[in-house]
PDB file of C-alpha atoms in Angstrom:
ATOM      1  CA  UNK A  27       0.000   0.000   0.000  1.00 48.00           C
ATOM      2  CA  UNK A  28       3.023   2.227   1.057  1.00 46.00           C
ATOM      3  CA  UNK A  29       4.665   1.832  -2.494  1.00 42.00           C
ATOM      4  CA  UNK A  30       1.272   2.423  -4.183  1.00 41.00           C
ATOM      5  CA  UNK A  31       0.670   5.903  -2.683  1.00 40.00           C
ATOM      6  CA  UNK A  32       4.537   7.028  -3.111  1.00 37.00           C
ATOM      7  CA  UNK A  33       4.246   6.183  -6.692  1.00 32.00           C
ATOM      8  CA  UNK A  34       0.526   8.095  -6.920  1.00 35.00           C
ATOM      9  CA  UNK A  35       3.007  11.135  -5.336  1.00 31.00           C
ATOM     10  CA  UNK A  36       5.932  10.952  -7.684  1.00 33.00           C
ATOM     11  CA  UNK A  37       3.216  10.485 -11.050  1.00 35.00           C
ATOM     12  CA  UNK A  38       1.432  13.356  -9.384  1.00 34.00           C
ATOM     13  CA  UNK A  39       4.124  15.685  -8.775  1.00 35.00           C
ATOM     14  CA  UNK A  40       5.862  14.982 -12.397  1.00 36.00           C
ATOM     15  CA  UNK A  41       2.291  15.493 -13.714  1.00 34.00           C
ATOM     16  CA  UNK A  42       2.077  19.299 -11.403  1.00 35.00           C
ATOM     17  CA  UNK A  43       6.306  20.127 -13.221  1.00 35.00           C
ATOM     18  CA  UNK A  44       5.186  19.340 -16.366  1.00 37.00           C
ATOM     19  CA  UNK A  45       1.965  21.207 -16.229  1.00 37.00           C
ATOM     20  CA  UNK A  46       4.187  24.318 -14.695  1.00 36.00           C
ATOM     21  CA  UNK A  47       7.479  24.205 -16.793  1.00 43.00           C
ATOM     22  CA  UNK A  48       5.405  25.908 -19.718  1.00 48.00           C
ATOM     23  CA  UNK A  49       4.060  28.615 -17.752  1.00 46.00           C
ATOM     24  CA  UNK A  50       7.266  29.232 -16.006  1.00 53.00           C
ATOM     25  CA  UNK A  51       9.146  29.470 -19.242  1.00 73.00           C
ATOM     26  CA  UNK A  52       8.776  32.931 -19.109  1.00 80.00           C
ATOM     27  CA  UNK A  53       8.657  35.673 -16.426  1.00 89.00           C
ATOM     28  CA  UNK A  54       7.195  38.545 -18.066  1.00 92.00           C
ATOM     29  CA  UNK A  55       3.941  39.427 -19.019  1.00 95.00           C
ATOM     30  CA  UNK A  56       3.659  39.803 -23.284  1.00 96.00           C
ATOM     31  CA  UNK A  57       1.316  42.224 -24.731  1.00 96.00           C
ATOM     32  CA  UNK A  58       0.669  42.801 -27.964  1.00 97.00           C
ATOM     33  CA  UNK A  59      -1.842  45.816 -29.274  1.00 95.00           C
ATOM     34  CA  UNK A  60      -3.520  48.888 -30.896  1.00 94.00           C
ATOM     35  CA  UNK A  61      -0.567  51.622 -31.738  1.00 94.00           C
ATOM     36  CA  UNK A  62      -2.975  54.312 -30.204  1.00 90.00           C
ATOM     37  CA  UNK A  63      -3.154  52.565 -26.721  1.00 90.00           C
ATOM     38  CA  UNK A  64       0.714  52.029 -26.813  1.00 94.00           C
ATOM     39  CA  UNK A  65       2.064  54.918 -25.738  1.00 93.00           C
ATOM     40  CA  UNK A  66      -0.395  54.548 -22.601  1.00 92.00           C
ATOM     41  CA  UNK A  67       0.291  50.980 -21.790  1.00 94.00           C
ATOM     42  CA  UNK A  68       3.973  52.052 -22.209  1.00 96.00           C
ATOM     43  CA  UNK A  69       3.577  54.138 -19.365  1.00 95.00           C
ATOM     44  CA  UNK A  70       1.465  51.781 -16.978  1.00 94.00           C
ATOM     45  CA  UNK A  71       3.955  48.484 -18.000  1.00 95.00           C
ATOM     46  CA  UNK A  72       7.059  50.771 -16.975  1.00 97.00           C
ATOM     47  CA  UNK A  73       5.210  51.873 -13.573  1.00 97.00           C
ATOM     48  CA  UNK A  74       4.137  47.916 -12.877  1.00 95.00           C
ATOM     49  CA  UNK A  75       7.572  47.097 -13.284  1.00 95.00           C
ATOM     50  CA  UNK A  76       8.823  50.036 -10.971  1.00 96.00           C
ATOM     51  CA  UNK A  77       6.205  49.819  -8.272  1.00 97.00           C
ATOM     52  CA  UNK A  78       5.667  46.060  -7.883  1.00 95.00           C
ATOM     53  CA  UNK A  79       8.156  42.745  -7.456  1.00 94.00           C
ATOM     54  CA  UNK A  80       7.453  41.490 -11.075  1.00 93.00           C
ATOM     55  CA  UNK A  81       9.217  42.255 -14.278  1.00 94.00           C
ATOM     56  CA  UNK A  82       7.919  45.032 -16.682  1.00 96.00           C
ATOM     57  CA  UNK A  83       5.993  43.797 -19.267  1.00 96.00           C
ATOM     58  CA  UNK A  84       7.005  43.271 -22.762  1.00 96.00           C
ATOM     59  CA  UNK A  85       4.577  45.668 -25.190  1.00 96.00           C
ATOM     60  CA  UNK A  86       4.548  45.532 -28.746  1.00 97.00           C
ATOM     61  CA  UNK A  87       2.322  47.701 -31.216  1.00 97.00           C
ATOM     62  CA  UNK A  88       0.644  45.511 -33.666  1.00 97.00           C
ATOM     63  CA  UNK A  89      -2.462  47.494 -34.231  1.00 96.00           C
ATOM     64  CA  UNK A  90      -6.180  45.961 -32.791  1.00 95.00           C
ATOM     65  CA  UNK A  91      -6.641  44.017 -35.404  1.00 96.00           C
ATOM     66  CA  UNK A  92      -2.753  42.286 -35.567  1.00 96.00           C
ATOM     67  CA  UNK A  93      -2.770  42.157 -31.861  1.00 96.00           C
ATOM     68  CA  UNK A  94      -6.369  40.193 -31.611  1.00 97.00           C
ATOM     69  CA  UNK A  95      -5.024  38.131 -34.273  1.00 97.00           C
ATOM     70  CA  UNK A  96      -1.641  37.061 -32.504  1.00 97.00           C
ATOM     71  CA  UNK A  97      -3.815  37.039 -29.158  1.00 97.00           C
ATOM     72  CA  UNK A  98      -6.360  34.817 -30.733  1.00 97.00           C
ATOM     73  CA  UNK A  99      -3.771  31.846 -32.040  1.00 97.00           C
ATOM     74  CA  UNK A 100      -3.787  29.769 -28.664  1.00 96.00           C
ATOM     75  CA  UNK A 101      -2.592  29.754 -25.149  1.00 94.00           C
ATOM     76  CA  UNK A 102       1.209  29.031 -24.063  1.00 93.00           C
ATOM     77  CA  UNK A 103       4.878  31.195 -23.850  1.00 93.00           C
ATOM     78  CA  UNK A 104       4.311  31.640 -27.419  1.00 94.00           C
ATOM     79  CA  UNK A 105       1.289  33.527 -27.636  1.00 96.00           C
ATOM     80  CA  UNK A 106       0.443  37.074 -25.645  1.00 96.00           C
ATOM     81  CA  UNK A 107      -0.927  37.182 -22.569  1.00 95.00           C
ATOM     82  CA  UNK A 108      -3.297  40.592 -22.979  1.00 95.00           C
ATOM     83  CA  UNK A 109      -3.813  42.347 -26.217  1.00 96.00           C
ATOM     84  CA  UNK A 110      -4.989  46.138 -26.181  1.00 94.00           C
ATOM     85  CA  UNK A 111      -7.170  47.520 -28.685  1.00 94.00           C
ATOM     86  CA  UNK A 112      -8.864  51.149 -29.295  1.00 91.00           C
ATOM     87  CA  UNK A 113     -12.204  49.202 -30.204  1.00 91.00           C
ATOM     88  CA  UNK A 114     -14.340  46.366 -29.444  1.00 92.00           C
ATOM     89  CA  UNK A 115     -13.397  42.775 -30.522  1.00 95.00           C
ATOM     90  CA  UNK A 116     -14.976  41.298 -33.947  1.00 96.00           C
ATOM     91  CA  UNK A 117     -17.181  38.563 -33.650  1.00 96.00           C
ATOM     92  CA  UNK A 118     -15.003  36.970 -36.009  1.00 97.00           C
ATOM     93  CA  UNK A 119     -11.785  37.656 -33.965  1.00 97.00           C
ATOM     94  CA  UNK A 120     -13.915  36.135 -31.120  1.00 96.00           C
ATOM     95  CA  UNK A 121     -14.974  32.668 -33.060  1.00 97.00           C
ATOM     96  CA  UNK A 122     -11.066  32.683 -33.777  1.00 97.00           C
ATOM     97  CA  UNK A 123     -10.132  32.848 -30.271  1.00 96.00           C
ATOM     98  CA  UNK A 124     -12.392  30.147 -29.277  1.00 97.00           C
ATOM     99  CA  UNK A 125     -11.448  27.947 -31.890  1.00 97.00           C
ATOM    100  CA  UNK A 126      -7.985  27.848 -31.181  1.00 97.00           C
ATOM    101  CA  UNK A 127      -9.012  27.501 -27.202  1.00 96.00           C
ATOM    102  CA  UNK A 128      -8.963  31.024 -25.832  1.00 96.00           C
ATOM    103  CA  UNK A 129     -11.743  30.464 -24.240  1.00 94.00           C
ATOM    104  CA  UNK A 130     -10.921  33.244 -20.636  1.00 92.00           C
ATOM    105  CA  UNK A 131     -11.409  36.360 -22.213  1.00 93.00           C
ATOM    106  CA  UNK A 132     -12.580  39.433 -19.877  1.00 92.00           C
ATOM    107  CA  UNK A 133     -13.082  42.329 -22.094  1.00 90.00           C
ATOM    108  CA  UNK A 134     -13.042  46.162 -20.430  1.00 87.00           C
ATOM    109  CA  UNK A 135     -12.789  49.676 -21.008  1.00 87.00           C
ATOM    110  CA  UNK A 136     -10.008  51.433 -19.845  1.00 83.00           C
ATOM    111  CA  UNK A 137     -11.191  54.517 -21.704  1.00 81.00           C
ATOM    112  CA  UNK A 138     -11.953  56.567 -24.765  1.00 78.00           C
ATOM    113  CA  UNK A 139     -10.556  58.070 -27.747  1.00 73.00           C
ATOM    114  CA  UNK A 140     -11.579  60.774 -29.641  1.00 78.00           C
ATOM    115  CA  UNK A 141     -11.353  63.459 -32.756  1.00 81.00           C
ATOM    116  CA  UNK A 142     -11.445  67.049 -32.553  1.00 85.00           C
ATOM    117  CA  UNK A 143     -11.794  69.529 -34.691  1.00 85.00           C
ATOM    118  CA  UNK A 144     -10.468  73.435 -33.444  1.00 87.00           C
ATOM    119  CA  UNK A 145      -9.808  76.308 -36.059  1.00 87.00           C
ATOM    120  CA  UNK A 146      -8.692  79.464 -35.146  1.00 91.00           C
ATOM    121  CA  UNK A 147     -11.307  82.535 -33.909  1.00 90.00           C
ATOM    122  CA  UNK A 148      -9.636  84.575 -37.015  1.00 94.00           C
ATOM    123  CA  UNK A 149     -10.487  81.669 -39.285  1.00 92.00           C
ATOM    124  CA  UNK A 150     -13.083  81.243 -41.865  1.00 91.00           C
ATOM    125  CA  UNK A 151     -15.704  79.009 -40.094  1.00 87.00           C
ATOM    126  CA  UNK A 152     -15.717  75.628 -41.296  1.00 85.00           C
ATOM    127  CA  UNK A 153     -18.863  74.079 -42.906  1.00 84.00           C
ATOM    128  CA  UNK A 154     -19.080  70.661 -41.836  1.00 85.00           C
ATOM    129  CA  UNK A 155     -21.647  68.317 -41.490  1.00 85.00           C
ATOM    130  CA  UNK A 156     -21.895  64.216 -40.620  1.00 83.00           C
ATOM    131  CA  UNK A 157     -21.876  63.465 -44.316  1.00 82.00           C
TER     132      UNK A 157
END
């Protein structure tokens, strides 16, 4: 009985290191993203890595769409961990997520963009409409 539960704690415990060795291949966090949220995920990776004990993350801008789509190819080291975009996902960007088994995905708002359009008070005023 004694050699039957040491064995059921070595298979277990190889089973637990080779479930971990993947996700402790690497130590930083990878994100991948819209170019118009980089420069302010820039700013908040640099002040996690500052203000906490964990590496700063690694950022690349991809644009949404090339960030969804490298976020969207599976789960492991090889694939992001958090992809930033300046819109909402695609339906079809979801179905390709699910189909290659991200499944976890929390969507939110971290805030809005937005155009503006100024002219100078000595300027002819502009005639724009919606159209």
């Amino acid at each position: 009985m004694k050699l039957n539960k040491a064995l059921a704690t070595v298979a277990l415990a190889g089973s637990v290191a080779a479930m971990s060795a993947p996700a402790m291949a690497r130590d930083t966090i990878s994100i991948v993203g819209s170019s118009t949220v980089y420069p302010f995920a820039t700013v908040v990776a640099e002040r996690f890595g500052t203000k906490t004990d964990f590496s700063t993350p690694k950022l690349e801008s991809t644009g949404s769409g090339g960030g969804l789509k490298l976020f969207c190819q599976g789960i492991g080291t090889q694939h992001p961990d958090i992809t930033n975009a300046s819109r909402r996902m695609k339906t079809s960007e979801f179905e390709l997520c699910q189909s290659n088994g991200v499944t976890d995905i929390t969507e939110f708002r971290i805030g809005s963009d937005g155009i503006v359009i100024a002219s100078s008070k000595e300027a002819e005023n502009l005639d724009i409409t919606l159209e």
